Short mmCIF file of C-alpha atoms and ligand atoms in Angstrom, two decimals:
data_model
loop_
_atom_site.label_atom_id
_atom_site.label_comp_id
_atom_site.label_asym_id
_atom_site.label_seq_id
_atom_site.Cartn_x
_atom_site.Cartn_y
_atom_site.Cartn_z
CA MET A 1 -2.34 100.84 211.69
CA ASP A 2 0.62 103.13 211.06
CA GLU A 3 3.49 101.45 209.32
CA TYR A 4 5.98 103.48 211.20
CA GLN A 5 6.07 105.73 214.19
CA VAL A 6 7.86 109.07 214.38
CA ILE A 7 10.03 109.17 217.46
CA GLU A 8 11.57 112.47 218.43
CA SER A 9 14.23 112.01 220.99
CA LYS A 10 17.44 113.57 222.07
CA SER A 11 20.56 111.94 223.46
CA PRO A 12 20.66 112.03 227.26
CA VAL A 13 24.12 113.51 226.86
CA PHE A 14 22.45 116.78 225.77
CA TYR A 15 20.80 119.01 228.34
CA ASP A 16 17.00 118.90 228.40
CA LYS A 17 16.91 122.65 227.94
CA TYR A 18 19.51 124.87 226.39
CA GLU A 19 19.74 127.81 228.75
CA ARG A 20 21.65 130.10 226.42
CA LYS A 21 18.63 132.22 225.60
CA SER A 22 15.30 132.20 227.41
CA GLU A 23 13.35 132.04 224.15
CA LEU A 24 15.61 129.42 222.50
CA GLN A 25 15.70 126.54 224.92
CA HIS A 26 15.06 123.77 222.44
CA GLN A 27 17.28 124.71 219.57
CA THR A 28 20.96 125.32 219.14
CA HIS A 29 22.50 128.51 217.82
CA TYR A 30 23.79 126.77 214.68
CA CYS A 31 22.49 127.73 211.23
CA PRO A 32 20.14 125.32 209.46
CA GLY A 33 22.17 122.66 207.65
CA CYS A 34 25.36 123.38 209.64
CA GLY A 35 27.63 120.38 210.22
CA HIS A 36 28.38 121.27 213.84
CA GLY A 37 24.94 120.08 214.96
CA VAL A 38 25.45 116.72 213.22
CA VAL A 39 28.90 116.23 214.76
CA HIS A 40 27.52 117.14 218.20
CA LYS A 41 24.86 114.49 217.75
CA LEU A 42 27.38 111.81 216.74
CA ILE A 43 29.56 112.58 219.76
CA ALA A 44 26.61 112.64 222.17
CA GLU A 45 25.29 109.30 220.92
CA ALA A 46 28.71 107.67 221.21
CA ILE A 47 29.22 108.96 224.74
CA ALA A 48 25.77 107.72 225.78
CA ASP A 49 26.28 104.28 224.21
CA MET A 50 29.70 103.92 225.80
CA GLY A 51 28.27 104.86 229.21
CA VAL A 52 31.02 107.38 229.90
CA GLN A 53 28.98 110.58 230.28
CA ASP A 54 29.99 110.92 233.93
CA ARG A 55 33.66 111.03 233.10
CA ALA A 56 33.56 112.83 229.76
CA ILE A 57 35.00 116.34 229.55
CA PHE A 58 34.42 118.49 226.49
CA VAL A 59 36.91 121.21 225.60
CA SER A 60 35.27 123.66 223.23
CA PRO A 61 37.08 126.11 220.96
CA VAL A 62 36.61 129.67 219.79
CA GLY A 63 34.54 129.59 216.63
CA CYS A 64 30.91 128.81 215.86
CA SER A 65 31.04 125.91 218.33
CA VAL A 66 32.16 128.12 221.22
CA PHE A 67 28.83 127.52 222.96
CA ALA A 68 29.08 123.71 222.99
CA TYR A 69 28.93 123.84 226.77
CA TYR A 70 25.29 124.93 226.54
CA TYR A 71 24.44 121.61 224.92
CA PHE A 72 26.63 118.82 226.33
CA ASP A 73 25.67 117.69 229.80
CA MET A 74 29.19 116.67 230.80
CA GLY A 75 32.33 118.32 232.07
CA ASN A 76 32.97 121.46 230.01
CA VAL A 77 35.92 123.76 229.56
CA GLN A 78 36.06 126.54 226.98
CA ALA A 79 39.61 127.11 225.77
CA ALA A 80 41.21 130.25 224.38
CA HIS A 81 41.43 130.40 220.59
CA GLY A 82 43.50 127.47 219.26
CA ARG A 83 44.46 126.21 222.70
CA THR A 84 42.07 123.26 222.96
CA PRO A 85 44.80 120.58 222.64
CA ALA A 86 46.86 122.25 225.38
CA VAL A 87 43.87 122.59 227.69
CA ALA A 88 42.75 119.03 226.89
CA THR A 89 46.26 117.83 227.75
CA ALA A 90 46.05 119.45 231.18
CA VAL A 91 42.54 118.12 231.76
CA LYS A 92 43.53 114.58 230.82
CA ARG A 93 46.74 114.58 232.81
CA SER A 94 44.88 115.95 235.84
CA ASN A 95 42.14 113.34 235.47
CA PRO A 96 43.63 110.33 233.68
CA GLU A 97 40.36 108.41 234.05
CA SER A 98 38.36 111.01 232.16
CA ILE A 99 37.42 110.86 228.48
CA VAL A 100 38.62 114.16 227.07
CA ILE A 101 37.09 115.46 223.86
CA GLY A 102 38.76 118.37 222.11
CA TYR A 103 36.60 120.02 219.47
CA GLN A 104 38.00 122.52 216.97
CA GLY A 105 37.21 124.32 213.74
CA ASP A 106 39.77 124.72 210.97
CA GLY A 107 40.57 128.33 211.85
CA ASP A 108 41.00 127.40 215.48
CA LEU A 109 43.06 124.26 214.88
CA ALA A 110 44.95 124.89 211.67
CA ALA A 111 45.66 128.63 211.93
CA ILE A 112 46.11 130.12 215.41
CA GLY A 113 46.36 126.67 217.03
CA THR A 114 48.79 124.91 214.66
CA ALA A 115 51.52 124.53 217.26
CA GLU A 116 49.20 123.15 219.94
CA ILE A 117 47.72 120.39 217.78
CA ILE A 118 51.08 119.28 216.41
CA HIS A 119 52.72 119.05 219.81
CA ALA A 120 49.76 117.39 221.53
CA ALA A 121 49.68 114.79 218.75
CA ASN A 122 53.43 114.38 218.86
CA ARG A 123 53.37 113.82 222.63
CA GLY A 124 50.72 111.18 222.06
CA GLU A 125 48.33 112.79 224.53
CA LYS A 126 45.60 110.31 225.33
CA ILE A 127 42.85 112.61 224.13
CA THR A 128 40.49 112.69 221.15
CA ILE A 129 40.28 115.69 218.86
CA PHE A 130 37.36 116.25 216.50
CA PHE A 131 38.44 118.65 213.77
CA VAL A 132 35.51 120.23 211.96
CA ASN A 133 36.85 121.37 208.60
CA ASN A 134 34.44 123.66 206.75
CA ALA A 135 37.19 125.36 204.71
CA ILE A 136 36.38 128.82 206.13
CA TYR A 137 36.13 130.94 209.28
CA GLY A 138 32.42 130.65 210.02
CA MET A 139 31.92 132.62 213.19
CA THR A 140 33.72 135.74 212.08
CA GLY A 141 31.96 136.01 208.74
CA GLY A 142 33.93 134.02 206.19
CA GLN A 143 37.62 134.88 206.20
CA MET A 144 40.06 132.53 204.45
CA ALA A 145 41.12 129.53 206.54
CA PRO A 146 44.28 127.44 206.06
CA THR A 147 41.93 124.80 204.59
CA THR A 148 40.21 127.11 202.10
CA LEU A 149 40.32 125.51 198.65
CA VAL A 150 42.34 126.91 195.77
CA GLY A 151 40.04 129.30 193.91
CA GLN A 152 37.53 129.46 196.78
CA SER A 153 36.63 133.03 197.56
CA SER A 154 36.38 134.41 201.05
CA THR A 155 36.09 137.88 202.53
CA THR A 156 39.89 138.04 202.76
CA SER A 157 40.49 136.41 199.38
CA PRO A 158 37.64 137.75 197.24
CA TRP A 159 39.62 136.90 194.11
CA GLY A 160 39.70 133.23 195.16
CA ARG A 161 42.61 131.55 196.93
CA ARG A 162 45.78 131.68 194.83
CA PRO A 163 48.59 129.31 195.85
CA SER A 164 51.20 131.82 194.71
CA ASN A 165 49.93 134.40 197.17
CA GLU A 166 47.98 132.56 199.91
CA GLY A 167 49.61 129.13 199.74
CA TYR A 168 47.92 125.77 199.39
CA PRO A 169 45.22 124.24 201.58
CA LEU A 170 46.70 122.62 204.66
CA HIS A 171 46.14 118.86 204.90
CA VAL A 172 46.03 118.37 208.63
CA SER A 173 45.30 114.62 208.74
CA GLU A 174 48.18 113.92 206.37
CA LEU A 175 50.44 116.25 208.34
CA LEU A 176 49.68 114.58 211.67
CA SER A 177 50.09 111.14 210.18
CA THR A 178 53.79 111.88 209.65
CA LEU A 179 54.17 111.85 213.45
CA GLU A 180 55.01 108.69 215.35
CA ALA A 181 52.72 108.96 218.35
CA PRO A 182 49.10 109.21 217.12
CA VAL A 183 47.21 105.92 217.16
CA TYR A 184 44.24 106.84 215.03
CA ILE A 185 43.66 109.46 212.33
CA GLU A 186 40.73 109.38 209.94
CA ARG A 187 39.10 111.90 207.62
CA VAL A 188 35.36 111.60 207.11
CA ALA A 189 32.69 113.81 205.54
CA LEU A 190 29.11 114.89 206.17
CA SER A 191 28.33 114.91 202.45
CA ASP A 192 25.58 112.28 202.46
CA ASN A 193 23.99 109.75 204.78
CA LYS A 194 26.43 107.00 203.87
CA ASN A 195 29.37 109.19 204.77
CA ILE A 196 27.64 110.41 207.92
CA MET A 197 27.38 106.77 209.02
CA LYS A 198 31.12 106.40 208.39
CA ALA A 199 31.69 109.53 210.43
CA ARG A 200 29.57 108.01 213.20
CA LYS A 201 31.81 104.93 213.23
CA ALA A 202 34.98 107.02 213.26
CA VAL A 203 33.77 109.15 216.17
CA ARG A 204 33.04 106.02 218.18
CA LYS A 205 36.30 104.34 217.31
CA ALA A 206 38.32 107.39 218.35
CA LEU A 207 36.55 107.59 221.69
CA GLU A 208 36.78 103.85 222.29
CA LEU A 209 40.53 103.95 221.69
CA GLN A 210 40.78 106.68 224.29
CA ARG A 211 38.71 104.63 226.73
CA GLU A 212 41.17 101.78 226.21
CA GLY A 213 44.03 104.16 227.03
CA ALA A 214 45.54 103.77 223.55
CA GLY A 215 46.80 107.26 222.72
CA PHE A 216 46.11 110.31 220.57
CA SER A 217 43.07 109.88 218.31
CA PHE A 218 41.94 112.39 215.70
CA VAL A 219 38.97 112.61 213.36
CA GLU A 220 38.77 115.29 210.69
CA ILE A 221 35.22 115.92 209.55
CA LEU A 222 34.51 117.75 206.28
CA SER A 223 31.49 119.75 207.27
CA PRO A 224 29.02 122.08 205.53
CA CYS A 225 28.76 125.79 206.32
CA PRO A 226 25.77 126.76 204.16
CA THR A 227 25.57 130.29 205.53
CA ILE A 228 29.06 131.43 204.67
CA TRP A 229 29.24 129.36 201.52
CA LYS A 230 25.96 131.09 200.52
CA MET A 231 24.30 127.80 199.62
CA THR A 232 21.25 125.83 200.64
CA PRO A 233 21.97 122.92 203.00
CA GLN A 234 21.58 120.52 200.05
CA GLU A 235 23.94 122.51 197.85
CA ALA A 236 26.46 122.65 200.68
CA ARG A 237 26.51 118.88 201.05
CA LYS A 238 26.93 118.54 197.32
CA TRP A 239 29.79 121.05 197.37
CA ILE A 240 31.63 118.86 199.89
CA GLU A 241 31.23 115.88 197.59
CA GLU A 242 32.17 117.69 194.40
CA LYS A 243 34.87 120.06 195.61
CA MET A 244 36.23 119.14 199.00
CA LEU A 245 36.68 115.38 198.59
CA ALA A 246 39.09 115.88 195.71
CA VAL A 247 41.33 118.08 197.87
CA PHE A 248 40.82 116.26 201.16
CA PRO A 249 40.63 112.53 200.38
CA LEU A 250 38.65 110.51 202.89
CA GLY A 251 40.19 107.55 204.61
CA VAL A 252 42.10 106.16 207.53
CA TYR A 253 45.54 107.73 207.82
CA ARG A 254 46.64 105.92 210.97
CA ASP A 255 45.20 102.95 212.80
CA ARG A 256 47.05 101.20 215.56
CA LYS A 257 46.32 100.24 219.12
CA LEU A 258 49.45 101.69 220.64
CA PRO A 259 52.26 104.06 219.68
CA PRO A 260 55.06 102.15 217.83
CA VAL A 261 57.67 102.36 220.56
CA ALA A 262 56.44 100.93 223.84
CA ASP A 263 57.69 103.26 226.53
CA ALA A 264 58.10 101.87 230.02
CA VAL A 265 57.66 105.33 231.53
CA ALA A 266 54.03 106.36 231.87
CA GLN A 267 53.00 109.94 231.06
CA THR A 268 53.46 112.20 234.05
CA THR A 269 50.17 113.31 235.50
CA VAL A 270 49.61 116.78 236.94
CA THR A 271 49.04 115.16 240.34
CA GLU A 272 52.47 113.53 240.21
CA LEU A 273 54.09 116.67 238.90
CA LEU A 274 52.82 118.75 241.81
CA GLY A 275 53.60 116.00 244.31
CA LEU A 276 49.94 115.87 245.35
CA ASP A 277 49.92 112.07 245.26
CA ARG A 278 51.70 112.00 248.62
CA PRO A 279 49.58 111.43 251.72
CA MET A 280 48.47 114.70 253.37
CA GLU A 281 50.68 114.05 256.40
CA GLU A 282 53.75 114.07 254.17
CA LEU A 283 52.99 117.44 252.61
CA PRO A 284 55.03 120.26 254.13
CA ARG A 285 53.14 122.09 256.83
CA PRO A 286 54.02 125.39 258.47
CA THR A 287 56.23 124.74 261.46
CA ALA A 288 55.32 125.91 264.94
CA ALA A 289 58.19 128.38 264.70
CA THR A 290 56.72 130.15 261.70
CA GLU A 291 53.01 129.84 262.47
CA PRO A 292 52.63 133.06 264.45
CA HIS A 293 54.41 135.12 261.83
CA PRO A 294 52.25 136.93 259.34
CA ASN A 295 52.30 136.57 255.59
CA LEU A 296 54.86 138.73 253.88
CA THR A 297 55.04 140.23 250.40
CA VAL A 298 58.25 141.79 249.20
CA LYS A 299 59.17 143.67 246.05
CA ILE A 300 62.89 143.90 245.35
CA ALA A 301 63.96 146.34 242.66
CA GLY A 302 67.24 147.60 241.30
CA PHE A 303 69.43 147.03 238.29
CA GLY A 304 70.94 143.88 236.83
CA GLY A 305 74.07 142.78 238.65
CA GLN A 306 72.87 143.87 242.12
CA GLY A 307 71.63 140.40 242.99
CA VAL A 308 67.98 141.49 242.94
CA LEU A 309 66.65 138.23 241.56
CA LEU A 310 68.97 136.09 243.67
CA LEU A 311 67.82 137.84 246.83
CA GLY A 312 64.25 136.99 245.85
CA GLN A 313 65.19 133.38 245.20
CA ILE A 314 66.90 133.06 248.56
CA LEU A 315 63.88 134.52 250.31
CA ALA A 316 61.60 132.09 248.51
CA GLU A 317 63.94 129.20 249.34
CA MET A 318 63.90 130.26 252.99
CA GLY A 319 60.12 130.36 252.91
CA MET A 320 59.96 126.84 251.50
CA ARG A 321 62.34 125.57 254.15
CA GLU A 322 59.97 127.04 256.73
CA GLY A 323 56.98 125.27 255.19
CA ARG A 324 55.46 128.41 253.68
CA GLU A 325 53.62 128.62 250.40
CA VAL A 326 55.88 130.81 248.26
CA SER A 327 56.06 132.49 244.88
CA TRP A 328 58.91 134.28 243.15
CA LEU A 329 58.10 136.34 240.08
CA PRO A 330 61.13 137.83 238.33
CA SER A 331 61.08 140.58 235.74
CA TYR A 332 64.09 141.99 233.97
CA GLY A 333 65.02 143.90 230.85
CA PRO A 334 66.91 142.46 227.90
CA GLU A 335 70.29 143.73 229.10
CA MET A 336 72.37 141.25 231.10
CA ARG A 337 73.97 144.05 233.16
CA SER A 338 72.66 147.41 234.36
CA GLY A 339 69.15 146.98 232.96
CA SER A 340 66.25 147.28 235.37
CA ALA A 341 65.41 144.16 237.34
CA HIS A 342 62.79 143.44 239.93
CA CYS A 343 61.02 140.53 241.51
CA HIS A 344 58.00 139.85 243.67
CA VAL A 345 58.17 137.35 246.53
CA CYS A 346 55.17 136.09 248.49
CA LEU A 347 55.63 134.10 251.69
CA SER A 348 52.29 132.88 252.86
CA HIS A 349 50.57 130.43 255.17
CA GLU A 350 47.88 129.81 252.55
CA ARG A 351 48.05 129.03 248.84
CA VAL A 352 49.35 132.04 246.95
CA GLY A 353 46.50 133.33 244.77
CA SER A 354 48.65 135.48 242.51
CA PRO A 355 52.40 136.03 242.41
CA VAL A 356 51.85 139.62 241.33
CA ILE A 357 52.04 142.06 244.24
CA GLU A 358 50.25 145.39 243.93
CA HIS A 359 51.06 146.71 247.39
CA PRO A 360 54.10 145.02 248.91
CA ASP A 361 54.58 144.94 252.67
CA VAL A 362 58.23 145.75 252.06
CA LEU A 363 59.93 147.37 249.10
CA ILE A 364 63.66 146.82 248.86
CA ALA A 365 64.86 149.65 246.63
CA MET A 366 68.42 148.88 245.60
CA ASN A 367 68.83 152.14 243.69
CA GLU A 368 67.36 155.62 243.51
CA LEU A 369 65.39 154.92 240.34
CA SER A 370 63.52 152.08 242.03
CA LEU A 371 62.82 154.24 245.06
CA HIS A 372 61.21 156.92 242.89
CA LYS A 373 59.38 154.42 240.75
CA PHE A 374 57.90 152.06 243.33
CA THR A 375 57.51 154.00 246.59
CA LYS A 376 53.86 154.78 245.80
CA MET A 377 53.06 151.05 245.73
CA VAL A 378 53.75 150.71 249.45
CA GLY A 379 50.90 151.59 251.80
CA PRO A 380 51.08 153.36 255.20
CA ARG A 381 51.61 150.09 257.05
CA GLY A 382 54.43 149.02 254.76
CA ALA A 383 58.13 149.75 254.87
CA ILE A 384 60.88 150.58 252.41
CA LEU A 385 64.51 149.56 252.73
CA TYR A 386 66.55 151.96 250.64
CA ASN A 387 70.14 151.25 249.62
CA SER A 388 71.75 154.51 250.74
CA ASP A 389 72.61 156.40 253.90
CA LYS A 390 70.13 159.16 253.09
CA LEU A 391 67.14 159.91 250.92
CA PRO A 392 67.71 161.75 247.64
CA ALA A 393 67.48 165.54 247.92
CA GLY A 394 63.92 166.76 247.55
CA PHE A 395 62.40 163.28 247.89
CA ALA A 396 58.70 163.73 248.67
CA PRO A 397 57.59 162.16 251.95
CA ALA A 398 56.13 158.69 251.51
CA GLU A 399 53.19 157.01 253.25
CA ALA A 400 55.41 154.09 254.17
CA LYS A 401 58.25 154.24 256.65
CA ILE A 402 61.60 154.34 254.88
CA TYR A 403 64.79 152.92 256.38
CA CYS A 404 68.07 153.90 254.81
CA VAL A 405 70.46 150.97 254.75
CA PRO A 406 73.75 151.79 253.04
CA ALA A 407 73.98 148.20 251.85
CA SER A 408 76.48 148.72 249.02
CA GLU A 409 78.77 150.65 251.32
CA ILE A 410 78.54 148.05 254.08
CA ALA A 411 79.18 145.23 251.62
CA ASP A 412 82.13 147.11 250.16
CA GLY A 413 83.55 147.41 253.65
CA LEU A 414 83.25 143.65 254.02
CA GLY A 415 85.30 143.10 250.88
CA THR A 416 82.81 142.88 248.01
CA THR A 417 79.75 144.77 246.80
CA LYS A 418 78.47 141.40 245.61
CA ALA A 419 77.13 140.99 249.14
CA THR A 420 74.92 144.12 248.92
CA ASN A 421 71.79 141.99 248.51
CA MET A 422 72.70 139.99 251.64
CA VAL A 423 72.98 143.18 253.71
CA MET A 424 69.43 143.93 252.57
CA LEU A 425 68.35 140.40 253.46
CA GLY A 426 69.68 140.93 256.98
CA ALA A 427 67.82 144.25 257.24
CA LEU A 428 64.62 142.57 256.07
CA LEU A 429 64.95 139.74 258.59
CA GLU A 430 65.46 142.23 261.41
CA LEU A 431 62.58 144.41 260.22
CA THR A 432 59.99 141.66 259.84
CA HIS A 433 61.14 138.79 262.07
CA THR A 434 59.25 136.56 259.63
CA LEU A 435 62.04 134.08 258.93
CA PRO A 436 64.87 132.91 261.20
CA ARG A 437 68.50 133.90 260.58
CA GLU A 438 69.59 130.23 260.60
CA THR A 439 67.31 129.46 257.68
CA ALA A 440 69.09 132.15 255.68
CA ALA A 441 72.39 130.41 256.41
CA ALA A 442 71.00 127.04 255.30
CA ALA A 443 69.46 128.47 252.12
CA LEU A 444 72.67 130.28 251.24
CA LYS A 445 74.77 127.19 251.80
CA ALA A 446 72.67 125.34 249.25
CA LYS A 447 73.03 128.16 246.70
CA VAL A 448 76.54 129.61 247.10
CA ARG A 449 79.40 127.28 246.22
CA ASN A 450 82.29 129.68 246.88
CA ALA A 451 83.26 129.23 250.57
CA LYS A 452 84.84 132.70 250.87
CA LEU A 453 81.79 134.43 249.43
CA LEU A 454 79.54 132.36 251.67
CA GLU A 455 81.44 133.64 254.68
CA VAL A 456 81.19 137.26 253.51
CA ASP A 457 77.47 136.77 252.84
CA GLY A 458 77.01 135.62 256.43
CA HIS A 459 78.76 138.73 257.73
CA ALA A 460 76.70 140.86 255.38
CA ILE A 461 73.45 139.45 256.75
CA ASP A 462 74.59 140.18 260.29
CA ALA A 463 75.67 143.70 259.35
CA GLY A 464 72.28 144.35 257.72
CA MET A 465 70.51 143.09 260.83
CA ALA A 466 72.64 145.28 263.06
CA CYS A 467 72.02 148.33 260.87
CA LEU A 468 68.27 147.92 261.08
CA HIS A 469 68.37 147.01 264.77
CA LYS A 470 69.89 150.38 265.53
CA GLN A 471 67.17 152.18 263.64
CA LEU A 472 64.34 150.20 265.17
CA ALA A 473 65.58 150.56 268.76
CA PRO A 474 67.40 153.86 269.07
CA PRO A 475 69.44 154.27 272.24
CA ALA A 476 67.82 156.07 275.18
CA ASP A 477 70.22 158.99 274.69
CA ALA A 478 69.01 160.30 271.37
CA HIS A 479 72.05 162.56 271.06
CA ALA A 480 74.34 159.56 271.13
CA HIS A 481 72.50 158.09 268.18
CA ASP A 482 74.58 157.73 265.08
CA SER A 483 72.91 160.09 262.62
CA GLU A 484 74.20 158.01 259.71
CA LEU A 485 71.89 155.18 260.65
CA ALA A 486 68.81 157.14 261.62
CA PRO A 487 65.55 156.17 259.90
CA CYS A 488 65.08 158.26 256.79
CA SER A 489 61.42 158.98 257.57
C1 TPP B 501 42.94 135.58 219.71
C2 TPP B 501 41.80 135.67 218.75
N1 TPP B 501 42.05 135.88 217.45
C3 TPP B 501 41.03 135.93 216.58
C4 TPP B 501 39.74 135.79 217.00
C5 TPP B 501 38.61 135.89 216.00
N2 TPP B 501 38.07 134.58 215.67
C6 TPP B 501 37.01 134.09 216.34
S1 TPP B 501 36.53 132.61 215.74
C7 TPP B 501 37.72 132.65 214.55
C8 TPP B 501 37.85 131.54 213.53
C9 TPP B 501 36.71 130.62 213.51
O1 TPP B 501 36.83 129.72 212.47
P1 TPP B 501 36.87 128.16 212.66
O2 TPP B 501 37.83 127.76 213.71
O3 TPP B 501 37.09 127.56 211.32
O4 TPP B 501 35.45 127.78 213.25
P2 TPP B 501 33.99 127.90 212.63
O5 TPP B 501 33.47 129.21 213.14
O6 TPP B 501 34.12 127.87 211.14
O7 TPP B 501 33.28 126.75 213.19
C10 TPP B 501 38.48 133.80 214.64
C11 TPP B 501 39.60 134.12 213.76
C12 TPP B 501 39.53 135.56 218.38
N3 TPP B 501 38.30 135.36 218.86
N4 TPP B 501 40.56 135.50 219.22
S1 SF4 B 502 28.30 130.15 210.08
FE1 SF4 B 502 28.69 128.14 209.18
S2 SF4 B 502 29.79 126.98 210.73
FE2 SF4 B 502 28.85 128.74 211.73
S3 SF4 B 502 26.91 128.01 212.50
FE3 SF4 B 502 26.51 128.90 210.51
S4 SF4 B 502 26.69 127.22 209.09
FE4 SF4 B 502 27.63 126.56 210.98
#
């Protein structure tokens, strides 16, 4: 009778087949002897034993472990380089019941992602980060990492790392343990079986703390990269023991159940932030008055000081008051005055997919430059409101209909050119009939403190409406029509 039986099994947390390549469905893409495979196994076993596979979400990095989502049969998100802690934060705060695992290499976490890890740890995000430190950039062929040892050569430090030129190795566990919020930080190593068992324990502990809702937990794992280190798997493990442990001492750097200062205010979830925790009936719905009106996209362009951005804000505010989905996307140059400024406003009955507008329904061109620059964006069914009484000489005919509204002049006549944008608002309201005049008054009242200016703004809106009205419905006697206000095209 056999004294022992060989059992080959795989954690149920891994997919049965790895679909990455048709001919490689039973093996990972990792090199023989690579630590990533071992860490994956430790995480998968812990998740299975804890019975949390259904609510576990893995956020993979950019690096050799970028394909982790081919292996873990759980929720998967692949973050941009270094952004795992930020993505994991969003995932956790959107799904507070989930177990969120961030997984990062040392290039990903300690170089391009330094800010993300520090701030996620400092906020005490209730996530777990596994930091696989192999002292090098593996995926890209062996460039120096922040954790590369002094004297260790890499493709970008072939002479060996010199502190005077490349600085010292970054000690991430020590660095994070200076912060108040983290509850658990430990450094472990995959140098031999005894240490792998310690790593196994640490992985479990970190995940268990998260399950208990404790706070930010972090495990740094010193891990072999035989390929880039140009060693056999055995030599690589030995190198960890002989070289890395001296620089990166193993041990527990933080171990507590809760952050030191008990805070009565719970972390804000994404659901709360977006107000989605209210019953559906309480969410703003389009009113009957606005329902028949179509969606509207507007681009407003001019120079700083013309109230371009404010006009966009007021439009968006009006849309919100009418129960529309809205977006307002400003863009302006570095100059406070006279630089170019424009904004995009969407007023929609559905969720706004993108705040960027390629072909606005209406372009409000507050100056000649904007007219020249943006006219081509407006299609044949669109319209342009141009701040002048006539088109510039030699202006090529446009596909869209252009209405000349001498808004600055009208506003000046009312006492201040500050109201130019409100003349344009009036013209827009008359042109589109998308939003009621009264809503403009209400939105303005909330924004403009100065009573005198508020009054002028009201007159300006009316004047803009009247100006457009004349152009839209010319009198029966065309000869009696005031040529000054005729449509430009
Ligand atoms: C924005 C951006 N910058 C740089 C890269 C190139 N790049 C890909 S992976 C990587 C570093 C990988 O090293 P590490 O995080 O240590 O992971 P390992 O491959 O060693 O597991 C770099 C610099 C990239 N993909 N994207
Ligand atoms: S290059 Fe290094 S880190 Fe990447 S898979 Fe190979 S051994 Fe692992």
